[in-house]
Coordinates of C-alpha atoms in Angstrom, one line a residue:
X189 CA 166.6 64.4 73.5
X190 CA 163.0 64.9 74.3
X191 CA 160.4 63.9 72.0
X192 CA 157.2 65.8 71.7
X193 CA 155.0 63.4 69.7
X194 CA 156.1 60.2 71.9
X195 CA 155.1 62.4 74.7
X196 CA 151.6 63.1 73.2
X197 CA 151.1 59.9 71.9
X198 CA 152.0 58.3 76.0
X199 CA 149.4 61.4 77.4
X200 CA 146.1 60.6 75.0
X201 CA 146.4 56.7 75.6
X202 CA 146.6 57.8 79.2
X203 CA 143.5 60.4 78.9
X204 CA 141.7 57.7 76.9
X205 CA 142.2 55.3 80.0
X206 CA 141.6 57.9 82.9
X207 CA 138.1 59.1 80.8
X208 CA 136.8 56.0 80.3
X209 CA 133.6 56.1 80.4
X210 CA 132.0 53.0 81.9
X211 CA 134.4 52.7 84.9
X212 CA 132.1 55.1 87.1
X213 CA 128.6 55.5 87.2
X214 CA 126.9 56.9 90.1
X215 CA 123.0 56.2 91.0
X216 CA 121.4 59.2 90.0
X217 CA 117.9 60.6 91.6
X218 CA 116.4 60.6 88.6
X219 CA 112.7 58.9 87.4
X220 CA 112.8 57.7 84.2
X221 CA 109.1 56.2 82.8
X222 CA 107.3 55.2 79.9
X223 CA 106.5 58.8 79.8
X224 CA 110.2 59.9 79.9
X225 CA 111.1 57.3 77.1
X226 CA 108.4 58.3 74.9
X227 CA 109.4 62.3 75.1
X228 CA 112.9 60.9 73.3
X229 CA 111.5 59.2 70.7
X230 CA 109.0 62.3 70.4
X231 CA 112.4 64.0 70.1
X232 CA 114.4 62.1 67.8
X233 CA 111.2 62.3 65.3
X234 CA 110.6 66.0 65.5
X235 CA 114.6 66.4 64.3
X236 CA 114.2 63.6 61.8
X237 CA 117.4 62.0 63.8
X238 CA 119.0 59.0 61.6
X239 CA 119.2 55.7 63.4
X240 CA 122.9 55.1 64.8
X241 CA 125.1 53.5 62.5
X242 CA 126.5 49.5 63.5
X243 CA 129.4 50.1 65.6
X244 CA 131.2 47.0 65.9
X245 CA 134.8 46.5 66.2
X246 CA 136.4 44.7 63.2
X247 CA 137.5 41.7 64.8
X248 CA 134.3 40.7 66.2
X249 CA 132.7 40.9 62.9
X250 CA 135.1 38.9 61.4
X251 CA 134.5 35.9 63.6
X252 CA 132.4 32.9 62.7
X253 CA 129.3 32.2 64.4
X254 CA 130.4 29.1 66.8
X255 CA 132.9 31.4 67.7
X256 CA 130.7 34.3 68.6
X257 CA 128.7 31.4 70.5
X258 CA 132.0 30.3 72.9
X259 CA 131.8 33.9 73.8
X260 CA 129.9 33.3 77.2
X261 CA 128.4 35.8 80.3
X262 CA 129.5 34.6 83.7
X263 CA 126.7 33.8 85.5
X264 CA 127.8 35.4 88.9
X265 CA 128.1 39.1 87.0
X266 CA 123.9 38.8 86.8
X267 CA 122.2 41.8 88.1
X268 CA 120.4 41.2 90.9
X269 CA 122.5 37.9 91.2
X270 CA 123.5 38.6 94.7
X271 CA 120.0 39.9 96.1
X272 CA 116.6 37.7 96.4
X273 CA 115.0 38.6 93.2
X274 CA 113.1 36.1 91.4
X275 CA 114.7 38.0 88.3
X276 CA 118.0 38.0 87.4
X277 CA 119.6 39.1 83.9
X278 CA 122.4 38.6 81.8
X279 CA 123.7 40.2 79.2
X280 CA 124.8 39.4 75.4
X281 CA 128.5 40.0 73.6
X282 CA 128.4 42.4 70.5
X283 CA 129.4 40.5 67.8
X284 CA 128.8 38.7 64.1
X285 CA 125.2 39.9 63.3
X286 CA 124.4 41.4 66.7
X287 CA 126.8 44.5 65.4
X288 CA 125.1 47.6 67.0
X289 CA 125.9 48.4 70.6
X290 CA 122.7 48.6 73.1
X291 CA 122.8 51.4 76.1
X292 CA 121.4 49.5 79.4
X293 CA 120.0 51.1 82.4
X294 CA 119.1 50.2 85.5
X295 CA 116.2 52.0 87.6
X296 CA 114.0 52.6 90.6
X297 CA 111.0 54.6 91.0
X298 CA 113.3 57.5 91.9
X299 CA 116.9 56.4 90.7
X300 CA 118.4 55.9 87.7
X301 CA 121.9 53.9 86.6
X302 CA 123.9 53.2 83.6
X303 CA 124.8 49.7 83.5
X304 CA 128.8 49.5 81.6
X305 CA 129.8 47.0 79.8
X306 CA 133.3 45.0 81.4
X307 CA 134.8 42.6 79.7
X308 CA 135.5 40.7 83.3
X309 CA 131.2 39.4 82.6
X310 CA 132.8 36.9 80.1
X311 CA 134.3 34.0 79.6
X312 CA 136.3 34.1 76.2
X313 CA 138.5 30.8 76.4
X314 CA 136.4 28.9 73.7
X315 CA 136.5 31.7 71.4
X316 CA 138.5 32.8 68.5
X317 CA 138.2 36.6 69.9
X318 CA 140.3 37.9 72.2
X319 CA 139.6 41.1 73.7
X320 CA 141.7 43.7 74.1
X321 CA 141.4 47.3 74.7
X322 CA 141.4 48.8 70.9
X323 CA 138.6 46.2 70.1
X324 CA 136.7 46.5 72.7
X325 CA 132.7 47.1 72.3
X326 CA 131.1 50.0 73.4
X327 CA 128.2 48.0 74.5
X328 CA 126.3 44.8 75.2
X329 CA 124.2 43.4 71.9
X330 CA 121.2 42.6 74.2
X331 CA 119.5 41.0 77.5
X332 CA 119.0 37.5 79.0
X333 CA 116.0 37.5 81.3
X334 CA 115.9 35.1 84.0
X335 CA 113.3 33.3 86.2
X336 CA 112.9 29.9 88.2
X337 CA 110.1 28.4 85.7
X338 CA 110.5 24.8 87.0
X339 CA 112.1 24.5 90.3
X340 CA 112.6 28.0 92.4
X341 CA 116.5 27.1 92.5
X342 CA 117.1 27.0 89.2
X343 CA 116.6 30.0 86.7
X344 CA 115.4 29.3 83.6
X345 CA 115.7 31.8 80.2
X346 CA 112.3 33.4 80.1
X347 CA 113.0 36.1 77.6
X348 CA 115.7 37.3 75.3
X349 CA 116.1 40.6 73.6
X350 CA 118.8 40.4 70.9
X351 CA 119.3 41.8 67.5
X352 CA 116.8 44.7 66.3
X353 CA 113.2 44.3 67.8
X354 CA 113.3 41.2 67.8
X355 CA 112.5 39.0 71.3
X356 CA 111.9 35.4 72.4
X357 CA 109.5 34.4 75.7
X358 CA 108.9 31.0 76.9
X359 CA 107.0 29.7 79.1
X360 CA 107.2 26.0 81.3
X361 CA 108.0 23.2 79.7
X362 CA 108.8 24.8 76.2
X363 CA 112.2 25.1 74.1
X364 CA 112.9 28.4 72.1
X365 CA 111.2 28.9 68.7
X366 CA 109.2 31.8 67.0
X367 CA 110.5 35.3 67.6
X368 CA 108.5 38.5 68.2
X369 CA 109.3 42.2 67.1
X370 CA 108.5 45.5 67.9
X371 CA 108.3 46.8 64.8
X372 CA 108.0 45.6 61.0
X373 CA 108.4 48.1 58.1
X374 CA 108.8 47.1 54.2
X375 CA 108.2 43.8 55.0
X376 CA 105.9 42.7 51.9
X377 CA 106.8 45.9 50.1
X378 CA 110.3 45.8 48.7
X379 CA 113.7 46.4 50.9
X380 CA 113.1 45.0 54.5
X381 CA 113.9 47.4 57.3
X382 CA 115.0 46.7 60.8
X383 CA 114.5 48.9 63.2
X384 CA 116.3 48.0 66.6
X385 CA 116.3 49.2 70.2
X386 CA 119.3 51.2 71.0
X387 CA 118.5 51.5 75.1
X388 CA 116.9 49.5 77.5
X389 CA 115.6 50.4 81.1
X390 CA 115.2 47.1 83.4
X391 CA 113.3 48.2 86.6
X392 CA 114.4 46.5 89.9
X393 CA 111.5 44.4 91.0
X394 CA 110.5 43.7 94.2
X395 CA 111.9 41.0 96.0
X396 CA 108.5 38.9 95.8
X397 CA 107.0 40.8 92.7
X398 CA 106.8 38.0 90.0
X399 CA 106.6 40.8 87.2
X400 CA 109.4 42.4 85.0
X401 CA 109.0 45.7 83.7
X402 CA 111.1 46.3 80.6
X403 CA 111.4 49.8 78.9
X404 CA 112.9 50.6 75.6
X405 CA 113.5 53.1 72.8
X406 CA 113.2 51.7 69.1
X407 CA 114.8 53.8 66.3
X408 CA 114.9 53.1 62.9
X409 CA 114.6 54.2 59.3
X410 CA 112.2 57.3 60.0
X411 CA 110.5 55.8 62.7
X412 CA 111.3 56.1 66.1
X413 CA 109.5 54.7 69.8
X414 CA 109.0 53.8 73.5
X415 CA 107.8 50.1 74.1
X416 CA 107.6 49.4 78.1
X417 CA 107.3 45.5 78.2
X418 CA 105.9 44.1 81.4
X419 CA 107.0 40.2 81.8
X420 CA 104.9 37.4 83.4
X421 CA 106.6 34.4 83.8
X422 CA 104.5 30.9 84.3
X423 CA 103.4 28.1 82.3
X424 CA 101.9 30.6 80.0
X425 CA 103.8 33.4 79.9
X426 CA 103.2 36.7 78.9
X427 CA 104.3 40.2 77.9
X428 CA 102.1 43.0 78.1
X429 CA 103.2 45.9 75.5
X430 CA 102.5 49.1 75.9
X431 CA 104.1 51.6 72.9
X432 CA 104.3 54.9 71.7
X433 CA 105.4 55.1 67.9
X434 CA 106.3 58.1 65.3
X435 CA 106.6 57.8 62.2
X436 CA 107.8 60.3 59.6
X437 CA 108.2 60.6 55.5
X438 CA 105.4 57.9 55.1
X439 CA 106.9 55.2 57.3
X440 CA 103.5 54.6 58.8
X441 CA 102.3 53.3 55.6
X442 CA 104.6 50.1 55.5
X443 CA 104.7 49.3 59.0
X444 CA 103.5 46.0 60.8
X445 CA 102.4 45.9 64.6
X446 CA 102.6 42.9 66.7
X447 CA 104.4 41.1 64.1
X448 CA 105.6 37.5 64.7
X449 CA 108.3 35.7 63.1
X450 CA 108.6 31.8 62.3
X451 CA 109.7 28.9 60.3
X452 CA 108.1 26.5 58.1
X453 CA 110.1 23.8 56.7
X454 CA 107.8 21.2 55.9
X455 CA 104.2 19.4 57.2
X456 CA 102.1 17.0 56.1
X457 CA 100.6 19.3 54.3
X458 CA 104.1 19.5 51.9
X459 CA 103.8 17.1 48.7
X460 CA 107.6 17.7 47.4
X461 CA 108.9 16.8 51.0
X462 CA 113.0 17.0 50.8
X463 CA 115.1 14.0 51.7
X464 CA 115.2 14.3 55.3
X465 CA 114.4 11.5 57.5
X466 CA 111.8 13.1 59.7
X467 CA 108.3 13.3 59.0
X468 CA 107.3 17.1 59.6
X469 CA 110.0 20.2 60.3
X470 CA 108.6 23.4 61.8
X471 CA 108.3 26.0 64.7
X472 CA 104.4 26.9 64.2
X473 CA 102.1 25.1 61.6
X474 CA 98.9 27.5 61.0
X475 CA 98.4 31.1 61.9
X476 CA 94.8 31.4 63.9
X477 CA 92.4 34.9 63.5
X478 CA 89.8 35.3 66.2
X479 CA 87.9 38.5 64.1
X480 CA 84.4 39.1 65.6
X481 CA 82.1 36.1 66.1
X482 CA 84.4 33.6 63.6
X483 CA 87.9 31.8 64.0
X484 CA 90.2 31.2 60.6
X485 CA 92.5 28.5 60.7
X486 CA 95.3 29.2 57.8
X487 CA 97.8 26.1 57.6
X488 CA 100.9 27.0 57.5
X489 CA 103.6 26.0 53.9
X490 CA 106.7 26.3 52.0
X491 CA 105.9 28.3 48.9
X492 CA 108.0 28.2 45.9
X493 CA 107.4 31.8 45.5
X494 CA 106.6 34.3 48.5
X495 CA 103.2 34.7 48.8
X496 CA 101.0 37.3 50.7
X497 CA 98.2 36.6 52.1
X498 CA 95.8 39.5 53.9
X499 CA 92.9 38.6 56.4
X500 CA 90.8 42.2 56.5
X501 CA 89.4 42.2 60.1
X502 CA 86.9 44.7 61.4
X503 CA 87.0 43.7 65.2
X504 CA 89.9 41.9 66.0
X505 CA 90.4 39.9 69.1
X506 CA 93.3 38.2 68.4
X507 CA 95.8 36.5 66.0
X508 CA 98.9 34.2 66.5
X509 CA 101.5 31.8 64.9
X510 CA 100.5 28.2 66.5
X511 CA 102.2 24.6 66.7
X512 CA 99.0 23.1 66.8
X513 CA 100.3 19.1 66.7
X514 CA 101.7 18.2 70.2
X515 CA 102.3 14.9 68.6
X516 CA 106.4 14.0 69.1
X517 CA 105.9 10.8 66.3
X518 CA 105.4 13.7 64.1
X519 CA 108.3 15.0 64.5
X520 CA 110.5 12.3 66.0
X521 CA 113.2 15.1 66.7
X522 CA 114.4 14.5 69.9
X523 CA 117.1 17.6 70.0
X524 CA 115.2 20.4 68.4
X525 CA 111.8 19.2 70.3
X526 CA 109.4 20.7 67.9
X527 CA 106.3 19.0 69.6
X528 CA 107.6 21.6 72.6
X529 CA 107.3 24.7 70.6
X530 CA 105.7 27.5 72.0
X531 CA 102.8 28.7 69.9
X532 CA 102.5 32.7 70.2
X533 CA 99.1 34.5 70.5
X534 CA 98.7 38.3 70.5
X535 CA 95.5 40.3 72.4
X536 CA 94.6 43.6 71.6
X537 CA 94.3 45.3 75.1
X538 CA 92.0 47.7 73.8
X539 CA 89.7 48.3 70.6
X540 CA 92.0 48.4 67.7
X541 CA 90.9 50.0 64.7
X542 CA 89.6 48.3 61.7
X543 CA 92.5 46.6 59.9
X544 CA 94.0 43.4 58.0
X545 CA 96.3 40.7 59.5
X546 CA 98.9 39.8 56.8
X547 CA 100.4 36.5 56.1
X548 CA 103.7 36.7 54.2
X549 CA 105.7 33.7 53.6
X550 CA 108.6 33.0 51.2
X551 CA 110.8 29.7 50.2
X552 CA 113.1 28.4 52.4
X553 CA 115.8 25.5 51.9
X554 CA 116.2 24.9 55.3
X555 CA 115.0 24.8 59.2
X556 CA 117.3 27.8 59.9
X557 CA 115.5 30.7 57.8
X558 CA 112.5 31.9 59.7
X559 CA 110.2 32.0 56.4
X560 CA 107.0 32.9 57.9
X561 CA 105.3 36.4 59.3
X562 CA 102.3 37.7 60.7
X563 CA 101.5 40.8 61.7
X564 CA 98.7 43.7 62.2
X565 CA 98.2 46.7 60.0
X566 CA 96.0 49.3 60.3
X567 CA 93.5 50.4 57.6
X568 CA 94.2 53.9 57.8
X569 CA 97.9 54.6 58.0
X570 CA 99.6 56.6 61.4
X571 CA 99.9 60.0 60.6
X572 CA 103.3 61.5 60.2
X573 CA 104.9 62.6 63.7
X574 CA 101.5 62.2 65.8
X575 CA 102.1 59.5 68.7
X576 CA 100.7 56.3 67.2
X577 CA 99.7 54.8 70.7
X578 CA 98.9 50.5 70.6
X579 CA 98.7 48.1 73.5
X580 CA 98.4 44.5 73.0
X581 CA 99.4 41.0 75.1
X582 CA 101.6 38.2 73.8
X583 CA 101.0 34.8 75.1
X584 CA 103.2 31.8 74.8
X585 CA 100.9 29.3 75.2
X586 CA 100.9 25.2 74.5
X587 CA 97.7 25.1 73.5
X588 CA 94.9 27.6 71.8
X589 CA 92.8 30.1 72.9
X590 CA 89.5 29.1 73.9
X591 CA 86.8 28.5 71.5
X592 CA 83.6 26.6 71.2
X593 CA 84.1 25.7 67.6
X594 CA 85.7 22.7 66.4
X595 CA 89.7 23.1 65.5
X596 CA 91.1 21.9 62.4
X597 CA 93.4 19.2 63.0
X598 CA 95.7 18.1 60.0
X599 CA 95.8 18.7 56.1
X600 CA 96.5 16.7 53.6
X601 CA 97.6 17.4 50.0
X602 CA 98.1 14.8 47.0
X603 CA 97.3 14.2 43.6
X604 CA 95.1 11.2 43.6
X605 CA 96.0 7.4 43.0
X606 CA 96.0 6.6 39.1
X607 CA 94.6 10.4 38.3
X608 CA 97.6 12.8 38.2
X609 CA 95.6 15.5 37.3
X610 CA 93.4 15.8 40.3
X611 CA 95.0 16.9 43.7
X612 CA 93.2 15.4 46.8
X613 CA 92.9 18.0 50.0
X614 CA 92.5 15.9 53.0
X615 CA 90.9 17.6 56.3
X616 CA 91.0 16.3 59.8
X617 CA 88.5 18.4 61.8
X618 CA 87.8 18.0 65.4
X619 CA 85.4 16.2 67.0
X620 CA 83.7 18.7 69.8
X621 CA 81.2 16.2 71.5
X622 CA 82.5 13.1 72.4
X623 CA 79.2 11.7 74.0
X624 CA 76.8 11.6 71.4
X625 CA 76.3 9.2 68.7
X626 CA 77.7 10.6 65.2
X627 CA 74.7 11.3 62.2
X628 CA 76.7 12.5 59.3
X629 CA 73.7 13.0 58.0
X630 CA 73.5 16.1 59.9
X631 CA 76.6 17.7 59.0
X632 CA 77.1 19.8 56.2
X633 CA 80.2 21.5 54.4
X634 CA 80.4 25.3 52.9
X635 CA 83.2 25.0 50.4
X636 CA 84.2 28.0 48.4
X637 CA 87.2 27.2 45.2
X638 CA 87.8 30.6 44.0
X639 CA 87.7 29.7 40.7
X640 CA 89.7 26.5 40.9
X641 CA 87.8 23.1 39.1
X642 CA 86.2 20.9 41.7
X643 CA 85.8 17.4 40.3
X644 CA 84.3 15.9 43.6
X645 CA 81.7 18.2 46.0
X646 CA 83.4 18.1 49.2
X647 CA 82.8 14.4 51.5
X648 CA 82.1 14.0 54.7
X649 CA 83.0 10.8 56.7
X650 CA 84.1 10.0 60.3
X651 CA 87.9 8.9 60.7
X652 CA 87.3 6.0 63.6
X653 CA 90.9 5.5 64.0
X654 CA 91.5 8.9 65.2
X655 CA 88.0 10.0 66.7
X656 CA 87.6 12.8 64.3
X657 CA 85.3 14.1 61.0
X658 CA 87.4 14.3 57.2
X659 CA 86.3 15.9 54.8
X660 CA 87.9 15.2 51.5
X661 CA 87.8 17.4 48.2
X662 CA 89.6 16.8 44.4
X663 CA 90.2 19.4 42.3
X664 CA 91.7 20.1 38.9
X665 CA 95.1 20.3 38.7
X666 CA 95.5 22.7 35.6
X667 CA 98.3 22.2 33.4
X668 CA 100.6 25.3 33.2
X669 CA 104.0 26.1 31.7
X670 CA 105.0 28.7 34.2
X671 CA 104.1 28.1 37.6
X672 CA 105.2 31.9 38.9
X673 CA 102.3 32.8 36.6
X674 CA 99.7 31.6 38.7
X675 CA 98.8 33.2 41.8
X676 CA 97.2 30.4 43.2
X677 CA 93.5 29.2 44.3
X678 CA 91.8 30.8 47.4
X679 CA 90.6 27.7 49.5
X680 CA 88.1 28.3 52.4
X681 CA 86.2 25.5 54.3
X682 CA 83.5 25.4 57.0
X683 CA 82.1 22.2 58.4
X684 CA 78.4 22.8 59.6
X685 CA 76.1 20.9 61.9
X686 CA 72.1 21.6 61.8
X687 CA 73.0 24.3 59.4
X688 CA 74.7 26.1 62.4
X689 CA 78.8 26.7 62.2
X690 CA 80.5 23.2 64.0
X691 CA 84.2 23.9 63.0
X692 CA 86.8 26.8 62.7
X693 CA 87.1 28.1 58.9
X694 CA 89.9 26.4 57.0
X695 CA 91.6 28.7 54.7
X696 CA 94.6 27.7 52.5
X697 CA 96.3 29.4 49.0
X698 CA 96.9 26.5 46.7
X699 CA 99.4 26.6 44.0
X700 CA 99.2 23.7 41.5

């Protein structure tokens, strides 16, 4: 007897087959821009379209995360593996956290193609998972850029897009730390939210071009974009960002630009260090603020409590999350190679309004939390569903920006031998001309203590050993039952020479 349902059933498996989606996708003559991206965006915000929901197949959330990890792209499935680009990219599994499937293009200055995902670009042997064609994911989680950093046969990870805005860059000789992101919103101001980039446009470069340009639309939580990314690969490397952001039902209000993402486990600056056998645990140890004719050094810490603190800044030229000591017996790691973290510095390219950078930390237990970011916000909020337009550069650099101040080098926090109720700050401060003889005589320290007791007027000396000034400083520890009552003392330090500014400004939040 024939049976109608087996027959349906055998005929929609086959039409689900037969229309698969990603098994054909032709080049079509069609430009897509920064111009084109941004009219979407534009779009989604004038219908007030909800971000797509996470679309990951049960089985891949369920795995653990070396699993996840064994999951790996076959290096010969690259695009542009097979042509003489000095770019080449790879492409990440959905899976875990990375649970929201990315659409990725590729494109010409006239053509335009889809790129599918196939299961045949990985290697699954190591993993848990095993694919099959219920569980399959619509789409890759994110890219792997590509470039020969060191040695023009050999590509090295550059940049990495994976997992809501968020991105990595390196440059030569470094090891992967910090993170940027597109977008912040809620960050200080209750529930976090993430917006993410649901489609990416690479653009073929050419053959000799050593620039990648990257376009994407970000969606989120009202809040929609185009970003185009253009990648310059070298022993500083750097991404240019262009973007075009709408916001809508006061979005604009809570959002962060430029924002940078870190950890801080502990320095030398930490006096409750935790039972670990090396002497300092971090990806960036101070944030730096270059705002009209001063530089602010703000050394980074593990609070017990988060703690925000905001930097107003009337002409900004720049801001970044820094690893500062380059000195491997600080860190003695020789696997995570802290001393080779890049430190990440962000350029307005243009005049951005008046503004505050903010500074939010929060507690962390371990090196695996990033517990540290920095990012720009505007004084006067974007307007809702206007084009908030921003370009800025992001530098991964090894060493800082250019200044003719003097940088501060370490800090140092203790109570004092045989006086537990004074705390001792200890500040190492550069020393900027090597050939003359040193008159301490001539140098002179601003101090300001917000309120906080100072038992001894700030010292100078000069610290032979290491060729640089100290300044030393107690204050009052003040006895208090509750600790989360006390928002803590605003530090700020200048070291002067013939009355004229010699050093960077130190500024540090101390909680007794």
């Amino acid at each position: 007897m024939y049976n109608n349902s087996n027959c349906l059933i055998a005929l929609s498996l086959l039409a689900l087959f037969i229309s698969e989606p990603e098994q054909v996708h032709a080049y079509k003559r069609e430009q897509i821009t920064f111009k084109t991206v941004s009219k979407m965006a534009s779009e989604i915000a004038s219908k007030e379209l909800p971000a797509p929901k996470p679309d990951l197949p049960r089985n891949l959330e369920d795995i653990d995360y070396d699993s996840y990890r064994s999951i790996r792209f076959r290096p010969s499935q690259a695009l542009w593996w097979n042509e003489p680009s000095k770019f080449r990219v790879e492409f990440f599994h959905m899976g875990k956290l990375y649970n929201r499937s990315v659409n990725i293009n590729e494109i010409t200055d006239t053509h335009h193609q889809k790129i599918p995902f196939m299961q045949e670009n990985f290697n699954y042997e190591k993993s848990t998972y095993k694919p099959n064609f219920f569980s399959k994911p619509r789409g890759y989680a994110g890219i792997r850029v590509l470039y020969p950093l060191h040695k023009s046969d050999i590509y090295d990870e550059v940049l990495v897009f994976l997992g809501a805005s968020y991105f990595r860059a390196l440059g030569a000789t470094q090891v992967w730390g910090l993170s940027g992101r597109a977008l912040t919103q809620n960050t200080i101001n209750g529930r976090e939210r993430f917006p993410f980039f649901r489609e990416f446009w690479l653009k073929k470069p050419d053959l000799d071009s050593n620039q990648l340009t990257i376009l994407a639309l970000l969606h989120g939580e009202n809040v929609s974009g185009a970003y185009e990314f253009t990648l310059s690969p070298g022993e500083t490397t750097t991404i240019d960002v262009l973007a075009q952001i709408y916001f809508w039902k006061g979005a604009g209000s809570r959002a962060g630009f430029a924002p940078l993402t870190s950890m801080f486990y502990f320095g030398e600056n930490t006096i409750d260090k935790p039972a670990d056998w090396r002497p300092e645990v971090h990806d960036s140890d101070g944030l730096l603020i270059h705002e009209s004719n001063s530089w602010i050094w703000r050394p980074l810490s593990n609070p017990a409590q988060p703690v925000v603190n905001q930097f107003k800044v009337k002409e900004l030229h720049g801001f970044g999350l820094m690893q500062r000591d380059r000195l491997f017996k600080n860190y003695e790691d020789l696997e995570a190679e802290y001393h080779h973290r890049p430190s990440a510095w962000v350029t307005p390219g243009e005049v951005w309004p008046e503004g505050s950078v903010i500074l939010y930390t929060f507690p962390t237990t371990n090196e695996i939390v990033d517990n540290v970011n920095a990012f720009w916000t505007p004084e006067q909020a974007p307007a809702s569903k206007k084009p908030y337009r921003i370009q800025y550069t992001v530098e991964m650099r090894k060493t800082d920006p250019e200044s003719d101040l003097a940088r501060i080098l370490d800090t140092h926090i203790g109570s004092k031998t045989l006086e537990e109720e004074t705390t001792s700050f200890v500040i190492d401060i550069e020393r900027i001309s090597q050939g003359s003889a040193i008159n301490i005589s001539s140098y002179t320290v601003d101090f300001e203590a917000s309120g906080a007791t100072v038992i001894t007027t700030p010292r100078i000396i000069f610290n032979e050993p290491e060729n640089c000034f100290r300044v030393l400083i107690d204050l009052k520890s003040p006895k208090i039952e509750d600790s989360s009552k006390l928002n803590g003392f605003d530090l700020a330090l200048k070291l002067k020479k013939d009355a004229k500014p010699y050093s960077e400004t130190w500024s540090y939040t101390w909680t007794p």
